[in-house]
Amino acid sequence: MDYVLPEHLSAAAVISVQNEEQTIVRVLQELRKLPLRDIIAVINGTTDGSLAAAMEMPGVTIVHMPEPLGHDVGRAVGAGMTDADIVLFVDGDLPVAASDLMPFLTAVSKGADVALNDISPYLGRFDRWDDVSMIKAFVNTALGRKSLRANSMTSVPHALSRKALDTIGAGRLAVPPAAQAAAILAGLNVTVCCSVDVIKRNRVRSTNTGKGNDVARLIMGDHIEALCDAMEQEGPRLGLPDFVRRRHAAGGDGPCRTG
Amino acid sequence: MKPVRQKAAGSRRRGRAGARKRRRLVQSKRKLSAGERRKPSIKKSKQGRMKNPPSTGWKPEMRASPDSNTKFYPVPANGAGVTPAVSVIIPVMNERRTIAAVIKEARKVHPSTEVIAVVNGSTDGSAEEARRAGAVVLEYDQPLGHDVGRSIGALSASGEVLLFIDGDFVITAGELRPYIRAVLEQKTDVALNNYHGPRRRKQVHNVVLAKHALNAMLGLPELGGASMTAVPHALSRKAVTVIGAEALAVPPLAQVKAASAGLEIRLIERIPVGIRNRKRRTRGHNSQLVRLVMGDHLEAAALLIGQRGRRGGCTDLLRKRQYCEVR
């Protein structure tokens, strides 16, 4: 099956890889079926055969850093190395079929600036949500985008337009919720695209399982950082009203400031 | 600000539990106000020096200390000069229909109880009703705005426990007592209603979401959607001192202060206020109010950021930001 984009648009994929020798080849094989000008694999802190496996694949640009860059920094580094019109972000540990990835490219080619993976179908009832999903939905709602629900650039796959990358800045992608907040506040077209189940299929690591694990706290912190950024721009209530609450009558003063 | 209550007969769907009881209470009050069996103002003597409270603008700077002689010093409703164990604080805005029954239950929560009704922006005689029912009444001509009445009530409360309820629906003394006990006997500083709002669904109301998210940010996910925004809740004297009475006007802010100070926060009985409270139910459709509550929670998040840093005290793990020029 052939996947095509409008001729005037170029596309690239950024894939961040640590120790993923089991999955990296399959991930790259799927990417090679897509109409991509660049495939940029940011291989960092790897101690297994991931680098060798990636080097076997033709048509892949490899960025190799011996030290681990930390969460999502690879995305920022990779995004800074392409000037394609559409950039698709995937992870090295999660092979996704080309047919499931193409809709993200298509969405951006049709005018979306940020095309998110819609994880809503996998979350179920709110009383069973984890903390991280709650904070994701809260930040979207606070920014006036309740319709985005618990969908976040923290989750892959997602795709960005050139306009989004230039507005947000590639560096910001290292803290994905902060990038998302910046995109929303800049009035970019942030949309949910289609659903790829990354929850069930994500590789289980010691740090990302169980409630209150390290990665959950990292993502929580990312969202608080996103709120902090937004508040520096829009004020501590993000423009939401206080009405005629007579705080002075109770001895209080105005809304507090961050920092 | 509290919405001006519209007494739309159409919105009178009643909740399940407690509805019968409340109706009974309200009815008994109605009999009284019909003037059939009203005892001549015996209760008035219990108001002590608050007998003739100012009809306009009681101001906090007029709040007197115990050693002052101003007539604004609220005397406990149940006995002159005795420091009460419990202060029940009830903001009231045009709630004449229910206020007497609410106060009647509130006075029974503990043998030593003062009831403080902060009547604001009321034109329906709520203040007179509250006074007749035995409450100390602090009266304001103008509406104070959402939850500001709680701050003002707390400023003049002298109890060891402060219990916060609303004037528009009755919670029985039996339901309220566990909150008092938790503070007086079980070393709880903040006793919250174990009520989380309707959440057995895929998408929840913004307010429910905000409450859950704030507790998660605070690192207290076990609190779920329990919040000082909701009544009833009780505070220890220590909690009021640590939080500051003025912060009670923005309940999520108070919740952050309580959590960050390491106060003992516990969930007590579940009282499904969302079902009982007609005002709250109509509030769900009041987008302005939802935006206010959302803003309150953001302000609370801003305070958290001020206290714990840009990431709210959460780990960045090994993220090497020098490679991506992000702060």
Coordinates of C-alpha atoms in Angstrom, one line a residue:
Chain A
M1 CA 0.0 0.0 0.0
D2 CA 1.3 3.4 -0.9
Y3 CA 1.1 6.3 1.4
V4 CA 1.2 9.8 -0.2
L5 CA 1.3 13.3 1.0
P6 CA 0.7 16.4 -1.1
E7 CA 3.8 17.0 -3.2
H8 CA 4.7 20.4 -1.8
L9 CA 4.9 19.0 1.8
S10 CA 7.9 17.2 3.2
A11 CA 7.7 15.0 6.3
A12 CA 10.2 13.6 8.8
A13 CA 10.0 11.3 11.8
V14 CA 11.9 11.6 15.1
I15 CA 12.4 8.5 17.1
S16 CA 14.0 8.5 20.5
V17 CA 15.8 5.3 21.5
Q18 CA 17.6 4.2 24.6
N19 CA 17.8 0.4 25.1
E20 CA 15.4 -0.9 22.6
E21 CA 17.2 -3.5 20.5
Q22 CA 14.1 -5.8 20.6
T23 CA 11.8 -3.3 18.9
I24 CA 13.9 -0.7 17.1
V25 CA 14.1 -2.6 13.8
R26 CA 10.3 -3.1 13.6
V27 CA 9.7 0.5 14.5
L28 CA 12.1 1.7 11.7
Q29 CA 10.6 -0.8 9.2
E30 CA 7.2 0.7 9.7
L31 CA 8.5 4.2 9.4
R32 CA 10.2 3.3 6.1
K33 CA 6.8 2.6 4.5
L34 CA 5.8 6.2 5.1
P35 CA 6.5 9.1 2.7
L36 CA 9.3 10.5 4.9
R37 CA 12.2 12.6 3.8
D38 CA 14.1 12.1 7.0
I39 CA 14.0 9.4 9.7
I40 CA 16.0 10.7 12.6
A41 CA 16.9 8.2 15.4
V42 CA 18.2 9.9 18.5
I43 CA 20.0 7.0 20.3
N44 CA 21.1 8.0 23.7
G45 CA 22.6 6.2 26.7
T46 CA 22.3 2.9 25.0
T47 CA 24.1 -0.1 26.5
D48 CA 22.6 -2.8 24.3
G49 CA 22.6 -3.5 20.6
S50 CA 20.2 -0.6 19.7
L51 CA 22.8 1.4 17.9
A52 CA 24.1 -1.5 15.8
A53 CA 20.5 -2.5 14.9
A54 CA 19.6 1.0 13.8
M55 CA 22.8 1.3 11.7
E56 CA 21.8 -1.7 9.8
M57 CA 18.7 0.1 8.5
P58 CA 19.2 2.1 5.3
G59 CA 17.8 5.7 5.1
V60 CA 18.0 6.4 8.8
T61 CA 19.9 9.4 10.2
I62 CA 21.4 8.5 13.5
V63 CA 22.2 10.9 16.3
H64 CA 24.2 9.1 18.9
M65 CA 24.9 10.4 22.4
P66 CA 26.7 8.0 24.7
E67 CA 25.0 9.5 27.8
P68 CA 21.2 9.2 28.5
L69 CA 19.5 12.5 27.8
G70 CA 16.6 12.0 30.1
H71 CA 12.9 11.9 29.3
D72 CA 11.8 13.4 26.0
V73 CA 15.0 15.4 25.5
G74 CA 15.7 13.2 22.5
R75 CA 12.6 14.5 20.8
A76 CA 13.8 18.1 21.2
V77 CA 17.3 17.2 19.8
G78 CA 15.9 15.3 16.9
A79 CA 13.3 17.9 16.0
G80 CA 16.0 20.5 15.9
M81 CA 17.7 18.6 13.1
T82 CA 15.0 18.7 10.4
D83 CA 13.3 21.4 8.6
A84 CA 10.5 19.2 7.2
D85 CA 7.0 20.6 7.0
I86 CA 5.5 17.8 9.1
V87 CA 7.3 16.0 11.9
L88 CA 6.1 12.7 13.4
F89 CA 7.2 11.6 16.8
V90 CA 7.4 8.0 17.9
D91 CA 9.2 5.9 20.5
G92 CA 11.7 3.2 19.9
D93 CA 10.0 0.8 22.3
L94 CA 6.6 0.8 20.6
P95 CA 6.2 -0.4 17.0
V96 CA 3.2 1.2 15.5
A97 CA 1.9 0.0 12.0
A98 CA 2.5 2.5 9.2
S99 CA -1.3 2.4 8.6
D100 CA -1.8 3.8 12.1
L101 CA 0.9 6.4 11.7
M102 CA -0.2 7.8 8.4
P103 CA -3.3 9.6 9.8
F104 CA -1.1 11.8 11.9
L105 CA 0.8 13.0 8.8
T106 CA -2.4 13.4 7.0
A107 CA -4.0 15.5 9.8
V108 CA -1.1 17.9 9.7
S109 CA -1.1 18.1 5.9
K110 CA -4.8 19.1 6.1
G111 CA -4.1 22.0 8.5
A112 CA -3.6 20.7 12.0
D113 CA -0.6 22.1 13.9
V114 CA -0.6 19.5 16.6
A115 CA -2.2 16.1 15.9
L116 CA -2.5 14.1 19.1
N117 CA -3.0 10.4 19.8
D118 CA -6.5 10.0 21.3
I119 CA -6.1 7.8 24.3
S120 CA -9.7 8.4 25.6
P121 CA -11.0 5.0 24.5
Y122 CA -8.5 3.3 26.7
L123 CA -9.0 5.3 29.9
G124 CA -12.5 4.2 30.8
R125 CA -14.4 5.7 33.7
F126 CA -13.0 8.7 35.5
D127 CA -13.0 7.0 39.0
R128 CA -10.5 4.6 37.6
W129 CA -8.2 7.1 36.0
D130 CA -4.6 7.5 37.3
D131 CA -3.3 10.9 38.6
V132 CA -1.4 11.6 35.5
S133 CA -4.5 11.4 33.3
M134 CA -6.4 13.7 35.7
I135 CA -3.7 16.4 35.5
K136 CA -3.5 16.1 31.7
A137 CA -7.3 16.7 31.4
F138 CA -7.1 19.5 34.0
V139 CA -4.4 21.4 32.2
N140 CA -6.3 21.1 28.9
T141 CA -9.5 22.3 30.5
A142 CA -7.7 25.2 32.3
L143 CA -6.4 26.3 29.0
G144 CA -9.9 26.3 27.5
R145 CA -9.5 23.1 25.6
K146 CA -11.6 20.6 27.5
S147 CA -12.3 18.8 24.2
L148 CA -8.7 17.6 24.2
R149 CA -9.6 15.6 27.3
A150 CA -6.6 13.7 28.7
N151 CA -4.6 13.8 25.5
S152 CA -1.1 15.1 25.7
M153 CA 2.1 15.4 23.7
T154 CA 3.6 13.3 26.5
S155 CA 2.0 10.4 24.6
V156 CA 3.2 9.2 21.2
P157 CA 2.6 9.0 18.3
H158 CA 1.9 12.7 17.5
A159 CA 2.8 15.0 14.7
L160 CA 3.6 18.7 14.5
S161 CA 3.5 21.2 11.7
R162 CA 6.4 23.4 10.8
K163 CA 4.4 26.3 12.1
A164 CA 4.1 24.6 15.5
L165 CA 7.8 23.8 15.7
D166 CA 8.8 27.3 14.8
T167 CA 6.3 28.9 17.2
I168 CA 7.0 26.6 20.2
G169 CA 10.7 26.0 19.5
A170 CA 12.1 22.5 19.2
G171 CA 13.8 22.8 22.6
R172 CA 10.5 23.0 24.4
L173 CA 9.5 19.6 23.2
A174 CA 11.7 18.1 26.0
V175 CA 8.8 19.0 28.3
P176 CA 5.9 18.0 26.2
P177 CA 3.0 19.4 28.2
A178 CA 4.8 22.8 28.3
A179 CA 5.0 22.6 24.5
Q180 CA 1.3 21.7 24.3
A181 CA 0.4 24.6 26.6
A182 CA 2.5 27.0 24.4
A183 CA 0.8 25.7 21.3
I184 CA -2.7 26.2 22.8
L185 CA -1.8 29.7 24.1
A186 CA -0.4 30.6 20.7
G187 CA -3.7 29.8 19.1
L188 CA -2.3 26.9 17.1
N189 CA -4.7 24.3 15.8
V190 CA -4.3 21.5 18.4
T191 CA -6.4 18.5 17.6
V192 CA -6.9 14.9 18.5
C193 CA -6.3 12.6 15.5
C194 CA -7.0 9.0 16.0
S195 CA -6.4 6.3 18.6
V196 CA -3.3 4.1 19.0
D197 CA -3.3 2.1 22.2
V198 CA 0.0 2.9 23.8
I199 CA -1.2 2.1 27.3
K200 CA -1.6 -1.6 27.1
R201 CA 1.4 -2.1 24.7
N202 CA 3.9 0.1 26.5
R203 CA 6.8 -1.8 27.8
V204 CA 6.7 -2.4 31.5
R205 CA 9.7 -0.9 33.3
S206 CA 10.4 -0.7 37.0
T207 CA 10.0 3.0 36.9
N208 CA 6.7 3.3 35.1
T209 CA 4.5 0.8 36.9
G210 CA 2.4 1.3 40.0
K211 CA 0.8 4.4 41.4
G212 CA 3.1 7.3 42.3
N213 CA 6.0 5.9 40.4
D214 CA 8.9 8.0 39.3
V215 CA 7.7 8.5 35.7
A216 CA 4.3 9.4 36.9
R217 CA 5.8 12.1 39.2
L218 CA 7.9 13.3 36.3
I219 CA 4.8 13.7 34.1
M220 CA 2.9 15.3 36.9
G221 CA 5.8 17.8 37.3
D222 CA 5.8 18.4 33.5
H223 CA 2.2 19.5 33.7
I224 CA 2.7 21.7 36.7
E225 CA 5.6 23.3 34.8
A226 CA 3.2 23.8 31.9
L227 CA 0.7 25.5 34.2
C228 CA 3.6 27.6 35.6
D229 CA 4.6 28.7 32.1
A230 CA 1.0 29.6 31.2
M231 CA 0.5 31.5 34.5
E232 CA 3.6 33.6 33.8
Q233 CA 1.9 34.6 30.6
E234 CA -1.7 34.8 31.6
G235 CA -1.7 35.4 35.4
P236 CA -2.3 32.9 38.2
R237 CA -6.0 32.4 37.3
L238 CA -5.3 32.1 33.6
G239 CA -7.8 34.9 33.0
L240 CA -10.6 33.1 34.8
P241 CA -12.7 35.5 36.8
D242 CA -12.9 36.2 40.5
F243 CA -16.2 38.1 40.2
V244 CA -17.1 40.4 43.0
R245 CA -15.5 38.4 45.7
R246 CA -14.8 40.9 48.3
R247 CA -11.5 39.5 49.6
H248 CA -10.6 42.7 51.4
A249 CA -13.7 42.3 53.5
A250 CA -12.1 39.1 54.9
G251 CA -8.7 40.7 55.3
G252 CA -7.2 39.1 52.2
D253 CA -5.6 40.7 49.2
G254 CA -5.7 40.0 45.5
P255 CA -4.9 36.7 43.8
C256 CA -1.4 35.5 44.7
R257 CA 1.4 35.3 42.2
T258 CA 3.6 32.5 41.2
G259 CA 7.2 32.3 42.3
Chain B
M1 CA -20.5 35.3 44.3
K2 CA -23.4 33.2 45.1
P3 CA -26.0 33.3 42.4
V4 CA -29.2 35.0 43.0
R5 CA -31.4 32.0 43.8
Q6 CA -34.2 31.5 41.4
K7 CA -37.0 29.7 43.0
A8 CA -37.9 27.9 39.9
A9 CA -40.5 25.3 40.7
G10 CA -39.4 23.2 37.8
S11 CA -36.0 22.5 39.3
R12 CA -37.3 20.8 42.3
R13 CA -36.2 17.3 41.7
R14 CA -35.3 16.0 45.1
G15 CA -32.5 13.7 46.1
R16 CA -32.9 10.4 47.6
A17 CA -31.4 10.2 51.1
G18 CA -32.2 12.9 53.5
A19 CA -34.8 14.6 51.3
R20 CA -37.7 13.4 53.5
K21 CA -35.9 14.4 56.6
R22 CA -35.2 17.8 55.2
R23 CA -38.7 18.3 54.1
R24 CA -39.9 17.4 57.5
L25 CA -37.6 19.9 59.1
V26 CA -38.5 22.6 56.6
Q27 CA -42.2 21.9 57.2
S28 CA -41.9 22.2 61.0
K29 CA -40.2 25.5 60.4
R30 CA -43.1 26.6 58.2
K31 CA -45.5 25.9 60.9
L32 CA -43.6 28.2 63.2
S33 CA -43.4 31.0 60.7
A34 CA -47.1 30.7 60.2
G35 CA -47.3 31.9 63.7
E36 CA -49.1 29.0 65.2
R37 CA -46.9 27.9 68.0
R38 CA -44.2 30.4 68.2
K39 CA -42.9 30.9 71.7
P40 CA -42.4 34.5 72.5
S41 CA -38.8 35.4 72.0
I42 CA -37.1 33.2 74.6
K43 CA -34.4 32.5 72.2
K44 CA -33.6 36.2 71.8
S45 CA -32.0 36.3 75.2
K46 CA -29.4 33.9 74.0
Q47 CA -28.1 36.3 71.5
G48 CA -26.6 38.4 74.3
R49 CA -25.2 41.6 73.0
M50 CA -25.8 40.7 69.4
K51 CA -29.5 41.5 70.0
N52 CA -29.2 44.6 67.9
P53 CA -26.5 44.0 65.4
P54 CA -25.7 46.7 63.0
S55 CA -27.9 46.5 59.9
T56 CA -25.3 47.9 57.7
G57 CA -21.7 46.8 57.1
W58 CA -20.2 45.0 60.0
K59 CA -16.6 45.2 59.0
P60 CA -13.8 43.0 60.0
E61 CA -11.8 45.9 61.5
M62 CA -14.7 46.2 63.9
R63 CA -14.1 42.6 64.9
A64 CA -13.4 42.8 68.6
S65 CA -11.0 40.9 70.6
P66 CA -12.3 39.1 73.7
D67 CA -11.2 42.0 75.9
S68 CA -13.0 44.6 73.9
N69 CA -16.3 46.0 75.0
T70 CA -17.8 46.8 71.6
K71 CA -21.2 45.6 71.0
F72 CA -20.0 43.6 67.9
Y73 CA -18.3 41.0 70.0
P74 CA -20.2 37.9 69.3
V75 CA -21.3 36.1 72.4
P76 CA -21.6 32.3 72.1
A77 CA -25.2 31.5 71.2
N78 CA -25.6 29.1 74.0
G79 CA -24.4 30.8 77.1
A80 CA -22.9 34.2 77.8
G81 CA -19.2 34.5 78.4
V82 CA -18.3 30.8 78.0
T83 CA -15.9 30.0 75.2
P84 CA -17.7 27.4 73.1
A85 CA -16.1 24.1 72.0
V86 CA -17.6 24.4 68.5
S87 CA -18.3 27.3 66.2
V88 CA -20.6 26.5 63.3
I89 CA -20.2 29.0 60.5
I90 CA -23.1 29.4 58.0
P91 CA -22.9 31.9 55.1
V92 CA -26.4 32.9 54.2
M93 CA -27.8 34.6 51.2
N94 CA -31.6 34.8 50.8
E95 CA -32.1 31.4 52.5
R96 CA -35.1 32.2 54.7
R97 CA -36.9 29.0 53.8
T98 CA -34.2 26.7 55.2
I99 CA -32.0 28.7 57.5
A100 CA -33.9 28.1 60.8
A101 CA -33.9 24.3 60.3
V102 CA -30.2 24.5 59.4
I103 CA -29.4 26.4 62.6
K104 CA -31.6 24.1 64.7
E105 CA -29.5 21.1 63.6
A106 CA -26.2 23.0 63.9
R107 CA -26.9 24.0 67.5
K108 CA -27.2 20.3 68.5
V109 CA -23.8 19.2 67.2
H110 CA -22.1 19.6 70.6
P111 CA -23.3 20.8 74.1
S112 CA -21.1 23.8 73.8
T113 CA -21.8 25.3 70.4
E114 CA -22.0 28.8 68.9
V115 CA -23.7 29.2 65.6
I116 CA -22.5 32.2 63.4
A117 CA -24.7 33.1 60.5
V118 CA -23.0 35.5 58.0
V119 CA -26.0 36.9 56.3
N120 CA -25.0 38.9 53.2
G121 CA -26.9 40.4 50.4
S122 CA -30.2 39.1 51.8
T123 CA -33.5 40.8 51.2
D124 CA -35.8 38.1 52.3
G125 CA -35.5 38.4 56.1
S126 CA -32.9 35.6 56.4
A127 CA -31.2 37.6 59.2
E128 CA -34.3 37.8 61.3
E129 CA -35.0 34.1 60.9
A130 CA -31.4 33.2 61.8
R131 CA -31.5 35.4 64.9
R132 CA -34.8 33.9 66.0
A133 CA -33.3 30.5 65.6
G134 CA -30.5 31.4 68.0
A135 CA -27.6 32.2 65.8
V136 CA -25.2 35.1 66.2
V137 CA -25.8 37.1 63.0
L138 CA -23.2 39.1 61.2
E139 CA -25.1 41.0 58.6
Y140 CA -23.9 42.7 55.3
D141 CA -26.2 44.6 53.0
Q142 CA -24.2 43.6 49.9
P143 CA -23.3 40.1 48.8
L144 CA -19.8 39.3 49.9
G145 CA -19.0 37.0 47.1
H146 CA -18.4 33.3 46.9
D147 CA -17.2 31.8 50.2
V148 CA -16.1 35.1 51.7
G149 CA -18.7 34.6 54.4
R150 CA -16.7 31.6 55.7
S151 CA -13.6 33.8 56.3
I152 CA -15.7 36.4 58.1
G153 CA -17.4 33.8 60.2
A154 CA -14.0 32.2 61.0
L155 CA -12.6 35.6 62.1
S156 CA -15.2 36.0 64.8
A157 CA -15.4 32.3 65.8
S158 CA -14.0 31.4 69.2
G159 CA -14.5 27.6 69.2
E160 CA -11.9 24.9 69.2
V161 CA -13.5 23.4 66.2
L162 CA -14.9 25.3 63.3
L163 CA -17.6 23.6 61.3
F164 CA -18.6 25.0 58.0
I165 CA -22.0 24.3 56.5
D166 CA -24.3 26.1 54.1
G167 CA -27.6 27.8 54.8
D168 CA -29.7 26.4 52.0
F169 CA -30.0 22.7 52.9
V170 CA -30.2 20.8 56.1
I171 CA -27.6 18.4 57.3
T172 CA -28.7 16.7 60.5
A173 CA -26.8 17.0 63.8
G174 CA -26.2 13.3 63.7
E175 CA -24.5 13.5 60.4
L176 CA -22.4 16.5 61.5
R177 CA -21.2 15.1 64.8
P178 CA -18.5 12.8 63.3
Y179 CA -16.8 15.8 61.9
I180 CA -16.7 17.4 65.4
R181 CA -15.5 14.2 66.9
A182 CA -12.7 13.8 64.3
V183 CA -11.3 17.1 65.3
L184 CA -11.9 17.0 69.1
E185 CA -11.0 13.4 69.7
Q186 CA -9.0 12.1 66.7
K187 CA -6.4 14.7 66.2
T188 CA -7.8 15.7 62.8
D189 CA -7.0 19.2 61.6
V190 CA -9.1 19.2 58.4
A191 CA -12.1 16.9 58.4
L192 CA -13.5 16.7 54.9
N193 CA -16.7 15.3 53.4
N194 CA -15.8 11.9 51.8
Y195 CA -17.7 13.0 48.8
H196 CA -16.1 13.1 45.4
G197 CA -18.9 14.3 43.0
P198 CA -20.3 12.2 40.2
R199 CA -17.3 10.4 38.8
R200 CA -18.4 7.0 37.6
R201 CA -18.4 8.2 34.0
K202 CA -16.0 8.9 31.2
Q203 CA -16.1 12.6 31.4
V204 CA -16.6 14.5 34.6
H205 CA -17.6 18.0 35.4
N206 CA -14.8 20.6 35.4
V207 CA -15.2 21.2 39.1
V208 CA -14.9 17.5 39.9
L209 CA -11.8 17.3 37.6
A210 CA -10.2 20.3 39.2
K211 CA -10.6 19.0 42.7
H212 CA -9.1 15.6 41.8
A213 CA -6.2 17.3 39.9
L214 CA -5.4 19.6 42.8
N215 CA -5.2 16.7 45.3
A216 CA -3.0 14.8 42.8
M217 CA -0.7 17.8 42.4
L218 CA -0.5 18.0 46.2
G219 CA 0.7 14.4 46.3
L220 CA -2.5 13.5 48.2
P221 CA -4.3 11.3 45.5
E222 CA -6.0 9.4 48.3
L223 CA -8.2 12.4 49.0
G224 CA -9.8 11.9 45.5
G225 CA -12.1 14.8 44.9
A226 CA -12.7 15.7 48.5
S227 CA -12.3 19.4 48.9
M228 CA -12.7 22.3 51.3
T229 CA -14.9 23.8 48.6
A230 CA -17.6 21.4 49.7
V231 CA -19.5 21.4 53.0
P232 CA -19.6 20.1 55.6
H233 CA -16.0 20.3 56.7
A234 CA -14.5 21.0 60.1
L235 CA -11.2 22.6 61.0
S236 CA -9.2 22.6 64.2
R237 CA -8.2 25.9 65.8
K238 CA -4.6 25.0 64.8
A239 CA -5.7 24.6 61.2
V240 CA -7.4 28.0 61.2
T241 CA -4.3 29.6 62.6
V242 CA -2.0 27.9 60.1
I243 CA -4.2 28.5 57.1
G244 CA -5.3 32.0 58.1
A245 CA -9.0 32.8 58.2
E246 CA -8.7 35.1 55.1
A247 CA -7.6 32.1 52.9
L248 CA -10.9 30.3 53.7
A249 CA -12.6 32.6 51.1
V250 CA -10.7 30.6 48.4
P251 CA -11.1 27.1 49.6
P252 CA -8.7 25.4 47.2
L253 CA -6.1 27.9 48.4
A254 CA -6.8 26.9 51.9
Q255 CA -6.4 23.3 51.0
V256 CA -2.9 23.8 49.6
K257 CA -2.0 25.7 52.8
A258 CA -3.3 22.9 54.9
A259 CA -1.5 20.2 52.9
S260 CA 1.8 22.1 52.7
A261 CA 1.8 22.7 56.4
G262 CA 1.5 19.0 57.0
L263 CA -1.9 19.3 58.8
E264 CA -3.8 16.1 59.4
I265 CA -6.4 15.9 56.6
R266 CA -9.0 13.1 56.8
L267 CA -12.1 12.0 55.0
I268 CA -15.1 11.7 57.3
E269 CA -18.6 10.6 56.5
R270 CA -19.9 10.7 53.0
I271 CA -22.7 13.3 52.7
P272 CA -23.8 13.5 49.1
V273 CA -24.3 17.2 49.0
G274 CA -24.5 17.3 45.3
I275 CA -27.8 15.4 45.5
R276 CA -29.3 17.5 48.3
N277 CA -28.3 20.9 47.3
R278 CA -30.6 22.4 44.7
K279 CA -28.4 25.4 44.4
R280 CA -25.3 23.3 43.7
R281 CA -27.2 21.4 41.1
T282 CA -28.2 24.5 39.2
R283 CA -24.7 25.7 39.7
G284 CA -23.5 23.0 37.4
H285 CA -25.1 24.9 34.6
N286 CA -23.8 28.2 35.6
S287 CA -20.7 28.5 33.5
Q288 CA -19.6 31.7 35.2
L289 CA -19.4 29.9 38.5
V290 CA -17.6 26.9 37.1
R291 CA -15.1 29.3 35.7
L292 CA -14.7 30.9 39.2
V293 CA -14.1 27.5 40.8
M294 CA -11.7 26.6 38.0
G295 CA -9.8 29.8 38.6
D296 CA -9.7 29.1 42.3
H297 CA -8.0 25.8 41.7
L298 CA -5.5 27.4 39.3
E299 CA -4.7 30.0 42.0
A300 CA -4.2 27.2 44.4
A301 CA -1.8 25.5 41.9
A302 CA 0.0 28.9 41.6
L303 CA 0.5 28.9 45.4
L304 CA 1.8 25.3 45.2
I305 CA 4.3 26.4 42.5
G306 CA 5.3 29.3 44.7
Q307 CA 5.9 27.0 47.6
R308 CA 7.5 24.0 45.9
G309 CA 8.9 25.4 42.7
R310 CA 8.2 25.4 39.0
R311 CA 7.5 21.6 38.9
G312 CA 5.5 21.5 42.1
G313 CA 8.3 19.6 43.8
C314 CA 8.2 16.7 41.3
T315 CA 11.2 15.0 39.9
D316 CA 12.8 15.8 36.5
L317 CA 14.6 12.4 36.7
L318 CA 17.8 12.6 34.6
R319 CA 16.6 15.1 32.1
K320 CA 19.6 16.9 30.6
R321 CA 18.1 20.3 29.8
Q322 CA 21.4 21.8 28.5
Y323 CA 20.8 19.9 25.3
C324 CA 17.5 21.5 24.5
E325 CA 17.8 25.0 25.9
V326 CA 14.8 24.7 28.2
R327 CA 15.0 26.1 31.6

